[in-house]
PDB file of C-alpha atoms and ligand atoms in Angstrom:
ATOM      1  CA  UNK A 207     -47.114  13.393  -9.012  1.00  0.00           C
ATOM      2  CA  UNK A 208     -48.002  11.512  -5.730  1.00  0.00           C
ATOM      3  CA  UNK A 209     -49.112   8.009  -6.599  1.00  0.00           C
ATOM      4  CA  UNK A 210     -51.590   6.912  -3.385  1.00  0.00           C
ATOM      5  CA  UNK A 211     -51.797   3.021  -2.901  1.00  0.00           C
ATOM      6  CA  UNK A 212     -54.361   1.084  -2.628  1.00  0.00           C
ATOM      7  CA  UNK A 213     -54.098  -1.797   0.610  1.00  0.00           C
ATOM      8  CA  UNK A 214     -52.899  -4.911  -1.471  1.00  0.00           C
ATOM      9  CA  UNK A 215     -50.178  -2.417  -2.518  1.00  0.00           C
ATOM     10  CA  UNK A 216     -49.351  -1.513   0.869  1.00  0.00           C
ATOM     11  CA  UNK A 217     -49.264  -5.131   1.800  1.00  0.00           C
ATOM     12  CA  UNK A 218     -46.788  -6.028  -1.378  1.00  0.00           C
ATOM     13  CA  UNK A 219     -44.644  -2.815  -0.018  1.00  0.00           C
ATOM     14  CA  UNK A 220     -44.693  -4.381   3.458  1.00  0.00           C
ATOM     15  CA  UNK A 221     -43.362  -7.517   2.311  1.00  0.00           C
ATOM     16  CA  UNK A 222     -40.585  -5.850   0.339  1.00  0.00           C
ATOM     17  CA  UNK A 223     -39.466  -3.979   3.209  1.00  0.00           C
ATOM     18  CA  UNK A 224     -39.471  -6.379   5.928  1.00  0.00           C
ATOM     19  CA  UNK A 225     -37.182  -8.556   3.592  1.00  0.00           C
ATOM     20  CA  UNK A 226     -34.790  -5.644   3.492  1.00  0.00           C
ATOM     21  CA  UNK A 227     -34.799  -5.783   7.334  1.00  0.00           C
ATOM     22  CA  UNK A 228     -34.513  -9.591   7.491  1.00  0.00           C
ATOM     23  CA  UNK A 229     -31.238  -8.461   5.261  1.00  0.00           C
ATOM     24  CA  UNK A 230     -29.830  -5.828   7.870  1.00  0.00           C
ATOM     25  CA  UNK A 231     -30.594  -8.162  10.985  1.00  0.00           C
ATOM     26  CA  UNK A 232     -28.593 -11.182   8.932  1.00  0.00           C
ATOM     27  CA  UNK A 233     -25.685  -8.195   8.285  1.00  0.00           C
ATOM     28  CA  UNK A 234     -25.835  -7.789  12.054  1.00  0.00           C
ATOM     29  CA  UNK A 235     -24.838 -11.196  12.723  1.00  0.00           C
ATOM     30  CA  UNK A 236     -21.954 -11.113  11.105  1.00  0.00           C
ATOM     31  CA  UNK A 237     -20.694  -7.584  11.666  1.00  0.00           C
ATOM     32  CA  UNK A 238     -17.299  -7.677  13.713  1.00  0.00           C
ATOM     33  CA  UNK A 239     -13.652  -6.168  13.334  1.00  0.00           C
ATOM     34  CA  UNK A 240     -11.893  -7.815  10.529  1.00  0.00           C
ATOM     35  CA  UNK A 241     -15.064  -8.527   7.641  1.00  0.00           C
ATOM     36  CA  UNK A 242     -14.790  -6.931   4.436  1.00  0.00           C
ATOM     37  CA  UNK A 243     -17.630  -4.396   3.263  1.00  0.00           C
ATOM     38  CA  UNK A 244     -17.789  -6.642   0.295  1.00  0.00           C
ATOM     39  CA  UNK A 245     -17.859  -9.950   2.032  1.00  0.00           C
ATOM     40  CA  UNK A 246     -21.300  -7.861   3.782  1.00  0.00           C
ATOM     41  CA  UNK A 247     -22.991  -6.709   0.408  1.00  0.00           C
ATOM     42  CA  UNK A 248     -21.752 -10.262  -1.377  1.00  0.00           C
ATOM     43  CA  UNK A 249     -23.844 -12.068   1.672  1.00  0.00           C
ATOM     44  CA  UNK A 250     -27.027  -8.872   1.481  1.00  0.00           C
ATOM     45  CA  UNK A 251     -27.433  -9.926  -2.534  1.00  0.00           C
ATOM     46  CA  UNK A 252     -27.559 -13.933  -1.931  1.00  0.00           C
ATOM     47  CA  UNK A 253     -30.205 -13.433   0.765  1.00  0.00           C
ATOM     48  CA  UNK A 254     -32.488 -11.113  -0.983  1.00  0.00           C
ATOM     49  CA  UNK A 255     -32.164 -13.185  -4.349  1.00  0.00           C
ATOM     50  CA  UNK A 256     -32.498 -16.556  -2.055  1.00  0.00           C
ATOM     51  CA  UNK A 257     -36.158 -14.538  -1.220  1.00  0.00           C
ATOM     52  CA  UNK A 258     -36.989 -14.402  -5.098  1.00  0.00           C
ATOM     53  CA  UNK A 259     -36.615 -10.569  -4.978  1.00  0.00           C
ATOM     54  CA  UNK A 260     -33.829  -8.856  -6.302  1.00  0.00           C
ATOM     55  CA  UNK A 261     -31.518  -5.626  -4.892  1.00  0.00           C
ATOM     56  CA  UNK A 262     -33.502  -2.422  -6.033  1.00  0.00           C
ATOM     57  CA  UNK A 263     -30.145  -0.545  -5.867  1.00  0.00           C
ATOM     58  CA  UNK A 264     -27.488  -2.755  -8.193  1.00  0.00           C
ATOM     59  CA  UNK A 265     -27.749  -1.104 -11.402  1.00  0.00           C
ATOM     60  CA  UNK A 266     -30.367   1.794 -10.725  1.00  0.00           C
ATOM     61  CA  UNK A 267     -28.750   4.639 -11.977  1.00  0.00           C
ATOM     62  CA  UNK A 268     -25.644   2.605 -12.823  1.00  0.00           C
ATOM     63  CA  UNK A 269     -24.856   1.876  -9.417  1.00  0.00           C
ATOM     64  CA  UNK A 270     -22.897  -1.579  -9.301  1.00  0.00           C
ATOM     65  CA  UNK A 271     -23.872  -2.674  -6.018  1.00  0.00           C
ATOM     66  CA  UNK A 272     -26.491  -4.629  -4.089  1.00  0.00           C
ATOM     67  CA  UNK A 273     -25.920  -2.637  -0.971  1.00  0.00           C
ATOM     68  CA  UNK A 274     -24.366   1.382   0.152  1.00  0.00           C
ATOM     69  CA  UNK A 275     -21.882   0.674   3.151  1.00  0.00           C
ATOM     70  CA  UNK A 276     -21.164   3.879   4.272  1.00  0.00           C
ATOM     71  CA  UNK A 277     -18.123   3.652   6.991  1.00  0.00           C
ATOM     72  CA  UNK A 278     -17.267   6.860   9.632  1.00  0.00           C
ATOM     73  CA  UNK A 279     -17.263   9.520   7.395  1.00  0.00           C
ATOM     74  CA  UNK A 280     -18.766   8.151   4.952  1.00  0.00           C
ATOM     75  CA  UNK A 281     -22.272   9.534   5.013  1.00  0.00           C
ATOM     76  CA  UNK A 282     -24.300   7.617   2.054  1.00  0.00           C
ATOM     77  CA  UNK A 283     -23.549   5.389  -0.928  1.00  0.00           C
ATOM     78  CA  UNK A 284     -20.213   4.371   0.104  1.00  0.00           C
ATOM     79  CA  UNK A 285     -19.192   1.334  -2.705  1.00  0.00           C
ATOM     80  CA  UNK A 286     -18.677  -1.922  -0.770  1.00  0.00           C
ATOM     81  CA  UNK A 287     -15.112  -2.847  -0.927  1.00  0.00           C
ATOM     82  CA  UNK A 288     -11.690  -4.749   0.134  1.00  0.00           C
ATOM     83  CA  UNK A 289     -11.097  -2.317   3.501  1.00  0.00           C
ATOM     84  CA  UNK A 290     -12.080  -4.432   6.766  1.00  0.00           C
ATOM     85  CA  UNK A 291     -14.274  -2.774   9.298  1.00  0.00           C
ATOM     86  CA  UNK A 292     -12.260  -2.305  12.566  1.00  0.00           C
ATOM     87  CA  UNK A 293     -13.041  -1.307  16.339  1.00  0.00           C
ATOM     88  CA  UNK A 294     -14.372   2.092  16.812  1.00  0.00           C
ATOM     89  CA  UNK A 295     -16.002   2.423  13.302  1.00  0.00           C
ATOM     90  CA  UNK A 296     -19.871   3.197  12.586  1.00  0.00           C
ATOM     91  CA  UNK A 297     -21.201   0.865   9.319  1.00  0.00           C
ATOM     92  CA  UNK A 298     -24.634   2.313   7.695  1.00  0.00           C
ATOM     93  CA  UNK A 299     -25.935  -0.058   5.916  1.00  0.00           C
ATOM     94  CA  UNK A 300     -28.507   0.890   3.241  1.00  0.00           C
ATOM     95  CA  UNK A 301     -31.134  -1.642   1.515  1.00  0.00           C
ATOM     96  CA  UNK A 302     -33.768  -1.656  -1.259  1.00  0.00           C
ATOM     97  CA  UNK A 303     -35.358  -4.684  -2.575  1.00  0.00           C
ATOM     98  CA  UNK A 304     -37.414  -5.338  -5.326  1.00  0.00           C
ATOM     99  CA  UNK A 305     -40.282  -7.650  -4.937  1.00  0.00           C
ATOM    100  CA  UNK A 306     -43.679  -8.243  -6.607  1.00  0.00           C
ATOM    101  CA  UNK A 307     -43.351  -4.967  -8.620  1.00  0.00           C
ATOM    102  CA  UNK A 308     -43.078  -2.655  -5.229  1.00  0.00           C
ATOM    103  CA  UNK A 309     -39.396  -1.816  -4.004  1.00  0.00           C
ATOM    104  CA  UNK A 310     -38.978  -1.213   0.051  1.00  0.00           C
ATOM    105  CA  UNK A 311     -35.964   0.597   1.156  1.00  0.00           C
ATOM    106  CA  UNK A 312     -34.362   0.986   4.992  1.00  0.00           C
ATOM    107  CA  UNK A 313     -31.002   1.998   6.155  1.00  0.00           C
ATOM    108  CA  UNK A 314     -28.899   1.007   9.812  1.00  0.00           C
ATOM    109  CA  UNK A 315     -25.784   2.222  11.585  1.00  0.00           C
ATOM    110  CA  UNK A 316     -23.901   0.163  13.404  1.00  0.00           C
ATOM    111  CA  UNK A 317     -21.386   1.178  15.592  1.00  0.00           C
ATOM    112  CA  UNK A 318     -18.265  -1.718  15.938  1.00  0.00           C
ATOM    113  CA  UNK A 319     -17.913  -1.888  19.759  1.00  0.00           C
ATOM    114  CA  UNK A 320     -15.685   0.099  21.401  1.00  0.00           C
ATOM    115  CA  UNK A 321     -17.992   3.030  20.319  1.00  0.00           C
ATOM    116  CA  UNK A 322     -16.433   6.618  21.193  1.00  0.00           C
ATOM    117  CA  UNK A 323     -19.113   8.198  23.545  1.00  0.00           C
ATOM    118  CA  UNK A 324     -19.573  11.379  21.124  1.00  0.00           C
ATOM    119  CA  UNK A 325     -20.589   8.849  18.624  1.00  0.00           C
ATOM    120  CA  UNK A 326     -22.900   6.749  20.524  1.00  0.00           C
ATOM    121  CA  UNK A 327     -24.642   9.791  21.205  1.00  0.00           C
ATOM    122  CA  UNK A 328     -24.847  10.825  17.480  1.00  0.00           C
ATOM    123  CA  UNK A 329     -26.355   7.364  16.808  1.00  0.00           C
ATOM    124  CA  UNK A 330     -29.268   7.845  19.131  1.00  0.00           C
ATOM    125  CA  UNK A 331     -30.153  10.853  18.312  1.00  0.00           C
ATOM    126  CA  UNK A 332     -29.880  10.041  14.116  1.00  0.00           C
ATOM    127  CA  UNK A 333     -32.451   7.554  15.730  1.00  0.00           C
ATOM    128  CA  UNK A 334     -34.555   9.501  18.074  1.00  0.00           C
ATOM    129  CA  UNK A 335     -34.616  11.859  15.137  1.00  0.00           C
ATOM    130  CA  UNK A 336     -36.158   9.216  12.523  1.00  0.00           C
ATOM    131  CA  UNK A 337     -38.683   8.342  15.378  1.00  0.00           C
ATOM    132  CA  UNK A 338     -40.189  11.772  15.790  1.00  0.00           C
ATOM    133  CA  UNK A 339     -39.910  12.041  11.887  1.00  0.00           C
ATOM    134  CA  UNK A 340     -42.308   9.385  11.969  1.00  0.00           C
ATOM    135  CA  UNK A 341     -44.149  10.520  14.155  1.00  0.00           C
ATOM    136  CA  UNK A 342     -45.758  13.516  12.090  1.00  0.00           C
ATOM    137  CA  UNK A 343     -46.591  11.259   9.654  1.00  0.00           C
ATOM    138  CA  UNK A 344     -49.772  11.335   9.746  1.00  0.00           C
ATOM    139  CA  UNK A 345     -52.855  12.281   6.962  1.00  0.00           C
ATOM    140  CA  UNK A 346     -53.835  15.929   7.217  1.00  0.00           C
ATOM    141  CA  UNK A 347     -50.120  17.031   8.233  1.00  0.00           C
ATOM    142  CA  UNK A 348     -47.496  18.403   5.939  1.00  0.00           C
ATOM    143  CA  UNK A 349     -44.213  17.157   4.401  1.00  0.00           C
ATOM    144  CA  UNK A 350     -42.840  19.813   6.209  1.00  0.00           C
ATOM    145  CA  UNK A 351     -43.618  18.739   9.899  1.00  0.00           C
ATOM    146  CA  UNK A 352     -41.664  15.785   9.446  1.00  0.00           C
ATOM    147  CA  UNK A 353     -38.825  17.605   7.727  1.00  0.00           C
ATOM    148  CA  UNK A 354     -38.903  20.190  10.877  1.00  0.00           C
ATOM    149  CA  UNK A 355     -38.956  17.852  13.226  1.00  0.00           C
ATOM    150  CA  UNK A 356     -35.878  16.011  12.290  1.00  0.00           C
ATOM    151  CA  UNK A 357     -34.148  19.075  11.798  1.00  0.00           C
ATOM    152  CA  UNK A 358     -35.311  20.695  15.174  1.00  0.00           C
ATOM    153  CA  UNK A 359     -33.825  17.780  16.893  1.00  0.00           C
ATOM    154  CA  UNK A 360     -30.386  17.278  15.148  1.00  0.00           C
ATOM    155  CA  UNK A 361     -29.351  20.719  14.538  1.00  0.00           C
ATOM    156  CA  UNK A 362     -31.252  23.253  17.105  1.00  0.00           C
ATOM    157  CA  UNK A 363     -31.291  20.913  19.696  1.00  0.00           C
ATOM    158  CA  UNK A 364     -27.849  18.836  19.270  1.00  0.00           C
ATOM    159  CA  UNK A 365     -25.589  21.241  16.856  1.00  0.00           C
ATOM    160  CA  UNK A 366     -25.299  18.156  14.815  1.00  0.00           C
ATOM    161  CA  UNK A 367     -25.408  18.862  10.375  1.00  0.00           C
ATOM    162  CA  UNK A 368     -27.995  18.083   8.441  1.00  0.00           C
ATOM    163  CA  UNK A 369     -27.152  16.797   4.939  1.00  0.00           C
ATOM    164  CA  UNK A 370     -28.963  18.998   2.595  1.00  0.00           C
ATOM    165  CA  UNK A 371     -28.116  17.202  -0.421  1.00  0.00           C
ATOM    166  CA  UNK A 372     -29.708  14.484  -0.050  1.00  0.00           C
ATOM    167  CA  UNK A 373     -33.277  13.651   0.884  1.00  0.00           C
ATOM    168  CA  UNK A 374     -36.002  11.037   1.753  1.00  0.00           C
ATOM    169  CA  UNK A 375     -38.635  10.115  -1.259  1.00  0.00           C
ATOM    170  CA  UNK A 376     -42.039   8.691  -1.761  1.00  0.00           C
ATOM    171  CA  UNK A 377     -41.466   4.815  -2.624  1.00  0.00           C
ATOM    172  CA  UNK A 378     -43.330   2.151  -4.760  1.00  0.00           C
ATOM    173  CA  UNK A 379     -43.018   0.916  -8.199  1.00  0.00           C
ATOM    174  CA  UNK A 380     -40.402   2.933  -8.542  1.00  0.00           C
ATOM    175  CA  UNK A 381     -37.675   3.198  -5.959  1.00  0.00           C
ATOM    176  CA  UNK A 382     -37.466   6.917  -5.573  1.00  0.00           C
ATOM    177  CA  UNK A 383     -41.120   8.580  -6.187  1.00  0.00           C
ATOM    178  CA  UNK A 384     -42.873  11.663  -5.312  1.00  0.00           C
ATOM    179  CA  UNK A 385     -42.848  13.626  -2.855  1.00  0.00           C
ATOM    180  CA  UNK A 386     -38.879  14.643  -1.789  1.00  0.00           C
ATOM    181  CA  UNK A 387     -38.602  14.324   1.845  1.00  0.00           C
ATOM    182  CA  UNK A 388     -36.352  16.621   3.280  1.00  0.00           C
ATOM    183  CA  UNK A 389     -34.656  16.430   6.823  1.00  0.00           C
ATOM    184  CA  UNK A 390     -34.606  20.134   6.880  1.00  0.00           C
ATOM    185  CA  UNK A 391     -37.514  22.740   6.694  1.00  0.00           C
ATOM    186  CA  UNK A 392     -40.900  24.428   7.877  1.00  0.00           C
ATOM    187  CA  UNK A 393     -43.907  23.159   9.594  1.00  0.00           C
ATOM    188  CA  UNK A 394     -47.189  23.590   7.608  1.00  0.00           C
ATOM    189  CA  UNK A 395     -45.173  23.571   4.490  1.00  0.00           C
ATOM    190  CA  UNK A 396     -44.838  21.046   1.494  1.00  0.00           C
ATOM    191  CA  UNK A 397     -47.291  18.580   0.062  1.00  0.00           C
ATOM    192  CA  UNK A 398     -49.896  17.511   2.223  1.00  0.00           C
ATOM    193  CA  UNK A 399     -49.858  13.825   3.691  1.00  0.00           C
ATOM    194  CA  UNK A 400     -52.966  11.496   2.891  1.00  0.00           C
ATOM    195  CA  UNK A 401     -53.639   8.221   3.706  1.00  0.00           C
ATOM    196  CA  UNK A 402     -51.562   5.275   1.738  1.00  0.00           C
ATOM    197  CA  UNK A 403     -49.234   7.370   0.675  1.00  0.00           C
ATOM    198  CA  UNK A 404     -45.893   5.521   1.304  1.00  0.00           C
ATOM    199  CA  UNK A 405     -42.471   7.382   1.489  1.00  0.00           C
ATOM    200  CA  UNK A 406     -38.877   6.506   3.053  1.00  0.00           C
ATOM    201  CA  UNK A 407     -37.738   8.575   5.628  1.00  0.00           C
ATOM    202  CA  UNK A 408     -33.964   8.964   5.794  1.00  0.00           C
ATOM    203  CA  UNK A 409     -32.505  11.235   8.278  1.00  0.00           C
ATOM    204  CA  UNK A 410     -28.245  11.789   7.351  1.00  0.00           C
ATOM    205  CA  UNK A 411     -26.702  13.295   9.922  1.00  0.00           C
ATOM    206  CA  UNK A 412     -23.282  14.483  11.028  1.00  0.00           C
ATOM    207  CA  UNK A 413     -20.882  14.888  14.199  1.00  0.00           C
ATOM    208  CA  UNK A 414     -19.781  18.595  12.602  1.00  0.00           C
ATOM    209  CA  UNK A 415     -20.598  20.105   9.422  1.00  0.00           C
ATOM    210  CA  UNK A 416     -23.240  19.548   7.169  1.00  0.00           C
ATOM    211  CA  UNK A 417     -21.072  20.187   3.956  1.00  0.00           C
ATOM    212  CA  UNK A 418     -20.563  17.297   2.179  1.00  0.00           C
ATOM    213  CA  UNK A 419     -18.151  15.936  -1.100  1.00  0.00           C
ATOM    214  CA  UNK A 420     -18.358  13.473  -3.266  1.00  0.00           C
ATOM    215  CA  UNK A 421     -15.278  10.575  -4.045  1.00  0.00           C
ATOM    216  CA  UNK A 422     -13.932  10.384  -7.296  1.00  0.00           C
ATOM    217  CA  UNK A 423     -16.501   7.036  -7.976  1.00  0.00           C
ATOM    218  CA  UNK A 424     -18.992   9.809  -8.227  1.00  0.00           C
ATOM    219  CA  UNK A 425     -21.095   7.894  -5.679  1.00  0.00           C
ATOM    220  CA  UNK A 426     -19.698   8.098  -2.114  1.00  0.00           C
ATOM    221  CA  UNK A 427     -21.052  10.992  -0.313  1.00  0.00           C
ATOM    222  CA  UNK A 428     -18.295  11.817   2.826  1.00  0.00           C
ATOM    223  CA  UNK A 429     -18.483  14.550   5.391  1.00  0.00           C
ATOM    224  CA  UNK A 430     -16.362  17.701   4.265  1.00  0.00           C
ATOM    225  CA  UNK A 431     -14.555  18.231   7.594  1.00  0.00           C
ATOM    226  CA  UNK A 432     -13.811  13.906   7.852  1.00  0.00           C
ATOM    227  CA  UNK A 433     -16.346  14.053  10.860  1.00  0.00           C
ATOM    228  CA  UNK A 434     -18.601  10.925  11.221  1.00  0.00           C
ATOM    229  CA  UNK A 435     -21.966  10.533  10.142  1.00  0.00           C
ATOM    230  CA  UNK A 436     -24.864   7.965  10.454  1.00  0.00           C
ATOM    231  CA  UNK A 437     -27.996   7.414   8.734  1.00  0.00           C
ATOM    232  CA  UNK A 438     -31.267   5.652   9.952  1.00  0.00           C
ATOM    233  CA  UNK A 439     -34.160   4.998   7.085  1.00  0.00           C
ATOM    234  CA  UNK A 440     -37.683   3.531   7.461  1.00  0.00           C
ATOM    235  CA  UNK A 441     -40.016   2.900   4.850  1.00  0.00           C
ATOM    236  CA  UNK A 442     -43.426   3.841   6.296  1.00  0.00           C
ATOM    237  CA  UNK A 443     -47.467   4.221   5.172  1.00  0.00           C
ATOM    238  CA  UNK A 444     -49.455   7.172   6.018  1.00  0.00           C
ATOM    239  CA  UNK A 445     -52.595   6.650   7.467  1.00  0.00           C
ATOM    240  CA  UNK A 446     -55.369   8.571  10.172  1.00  0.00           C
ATOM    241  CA  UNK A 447     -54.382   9.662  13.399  1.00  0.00           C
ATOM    242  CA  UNK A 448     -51.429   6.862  13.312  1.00  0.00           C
ATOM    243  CA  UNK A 449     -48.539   5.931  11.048  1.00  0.00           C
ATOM    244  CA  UNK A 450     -47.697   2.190   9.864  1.00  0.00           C
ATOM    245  CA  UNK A 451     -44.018   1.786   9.905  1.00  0.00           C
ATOM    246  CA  UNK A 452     -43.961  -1.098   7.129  1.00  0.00           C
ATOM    247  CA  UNK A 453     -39.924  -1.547   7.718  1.00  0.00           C
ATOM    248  CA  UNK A 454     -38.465  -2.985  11.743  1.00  0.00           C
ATOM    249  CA  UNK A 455     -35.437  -2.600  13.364  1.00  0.00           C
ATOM    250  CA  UNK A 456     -37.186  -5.324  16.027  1.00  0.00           C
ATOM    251  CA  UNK A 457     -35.133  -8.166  14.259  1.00  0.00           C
ATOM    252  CA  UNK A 458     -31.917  -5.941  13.738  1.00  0.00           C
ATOM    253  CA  UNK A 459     -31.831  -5.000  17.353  1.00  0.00           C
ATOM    254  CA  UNK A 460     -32.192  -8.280  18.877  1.00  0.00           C
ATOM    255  CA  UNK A 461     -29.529  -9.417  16.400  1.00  0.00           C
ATOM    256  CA  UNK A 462     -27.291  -6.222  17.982  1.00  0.00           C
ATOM    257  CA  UNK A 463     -27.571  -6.895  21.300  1.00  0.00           C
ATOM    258  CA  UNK A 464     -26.523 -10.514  20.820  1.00  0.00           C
ATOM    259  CA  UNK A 465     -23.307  -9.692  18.664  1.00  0.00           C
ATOM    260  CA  UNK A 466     -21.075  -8.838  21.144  1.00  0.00           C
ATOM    261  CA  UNK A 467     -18.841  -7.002  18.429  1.00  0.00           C
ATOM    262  CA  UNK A 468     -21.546  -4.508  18.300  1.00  0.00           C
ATOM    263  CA  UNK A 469     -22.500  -1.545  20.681  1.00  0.00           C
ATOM    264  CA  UNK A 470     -26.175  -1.158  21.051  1.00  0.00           C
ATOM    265  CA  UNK A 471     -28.057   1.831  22.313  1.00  0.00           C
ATOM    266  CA  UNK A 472     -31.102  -0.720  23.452  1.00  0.00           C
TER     267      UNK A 472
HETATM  268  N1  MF3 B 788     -31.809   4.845   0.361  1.00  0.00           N
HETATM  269  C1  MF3 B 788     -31.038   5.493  -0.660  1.00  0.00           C
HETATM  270  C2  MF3 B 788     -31.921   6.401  -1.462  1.00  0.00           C
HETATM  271  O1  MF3 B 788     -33.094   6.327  -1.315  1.00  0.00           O
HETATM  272  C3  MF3 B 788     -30.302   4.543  -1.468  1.00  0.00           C
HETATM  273  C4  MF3 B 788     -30.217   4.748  -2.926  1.00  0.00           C
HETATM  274  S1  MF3 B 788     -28.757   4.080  -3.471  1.00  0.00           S
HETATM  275  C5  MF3 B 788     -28.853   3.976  -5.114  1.00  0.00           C
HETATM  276  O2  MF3 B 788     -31.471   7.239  -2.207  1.00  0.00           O
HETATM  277  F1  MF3 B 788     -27.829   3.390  -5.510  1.00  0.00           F
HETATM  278  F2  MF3 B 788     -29.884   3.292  -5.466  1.00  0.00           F
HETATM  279  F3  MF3 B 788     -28.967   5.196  -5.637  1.00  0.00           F
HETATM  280 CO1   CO B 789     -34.069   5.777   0.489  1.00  0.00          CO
END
């Protein structure tokens, strides 16, 4: 079942989600060769708690963290842990918080600067692919337009993989609601979009295959042939004619550009 919201809900949504992205632009900061994925998620849990909202992940499903840092070919819900991140390596960084009973959810790469040109490129277009996602997000289109879009662009256009597994979701009270949002499919198919409906659009995509495995924590989803991935999420509102992205990189990017340990596409 599709729960609609109503505005207030919308706003309370909002608020969740830009605190996730005031929690990936802080991350940004202090991104560089030599931090530990821990010391990252440690620092993501004391600023969401210090905003009296708490990490929508850490225990959902039993999963013991605030934060999924998913390194190189790591694809999505890698555990934080004691490995530093080093030159070369691309960080995606995923977020949920909980906050006045609505949860927002949003996701980064980051690529540690040097950045290897064939991954700089697979960056941008894991981006340019969430953007024209969001695009067809709009009331009177289908689940399905966004899902073709994003695949369109990745695979037919790029020859990048499209992780099947796993798949964007409708968001609110609950972290992971109606309708699945898949980054593969038709146009014109799927549930139809309407107005304050809210989902999380989550495009994973890889340098070669799309086969994935998991590690033996059961979480840790990693690229079958050890090929990088990244992974860009926005939470965002449907509404006429337009769509309201409720999450922003704005803060993230400026906080990118300024770390000079980071590459930046902008
Ligand atoms: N953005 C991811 C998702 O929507 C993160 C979930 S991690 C989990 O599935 F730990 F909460 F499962
Ligand atoms: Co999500």
């Amino acid at each position: 079942m599709i729960r609609i919201k109503t505005n207030p809900e919308v706003e309370l949504i909002r608020e969740s989600a830009l605190l996730v992205s005031g929690t990936l632009a802080e991350l940004a900061i202090m991104l560089k060769p030599g931090i530990t994925t821990q010391m990252l998620d440690k620092r993501a849990e004391e600023f969401i708690l210090d905003n009296k909202a708490v990490p929508s992940f850490k225990n959902y499903r039993g999963y013991p963290f605030a934060t999924c840092i998913s390194v190189n070919d790591a694809v999505v819900h890698g555990f934080p842990n004691n490995n530093t991140i080093k030159e070369g390596d691309l960080v995606s960084i995923d977020v949920g918080v909980y906050k006045n009973g609505f949860h927002g959810d949003s996701a980064y790469t980051f690529g540690i600067a040097p950045v290897a040109e064939e991954h700089q490129l697979l960056m941008q277009a894991t981006r340019t692919s969430l953007l024209l996602g969001v695009e067809k997000a709009i009331a009177g289109n289908r689940i399905g337009d966004i899902s073709f879009a994003i695949q369109d662009f990745t695979e037919r256009q790029h020859h990048y993989g499209v992780v099947r597994e796993l798949v964007g979701h409708g968001l609110g009270k609950q972290l992971h609601e109606d309708p699945q949002v898949p980054n593969y499919g038709k146009k014109g198919t799927g549930p139809k979009l309407r107005e304050n409906m809210v989902i999380a659009i989550e495009p994973m995509i890889n340098m070669g295959t799309r086969d994935v495995i998991y590690d033996a924590d059961g979480w840790t989803v990693r690229t079958k042939d050890g090929k990088f991935s990244a992974h860009y999420e926005h939470t965002i509102c449907i509404k006429r004619g337009r769509v309201d992205i409720l999450s922003s990189f704005d803060n993230i990017i400026q906080n990118e550009n300024a770390n000079q340990s980071l590459y930046s596409g902008y």
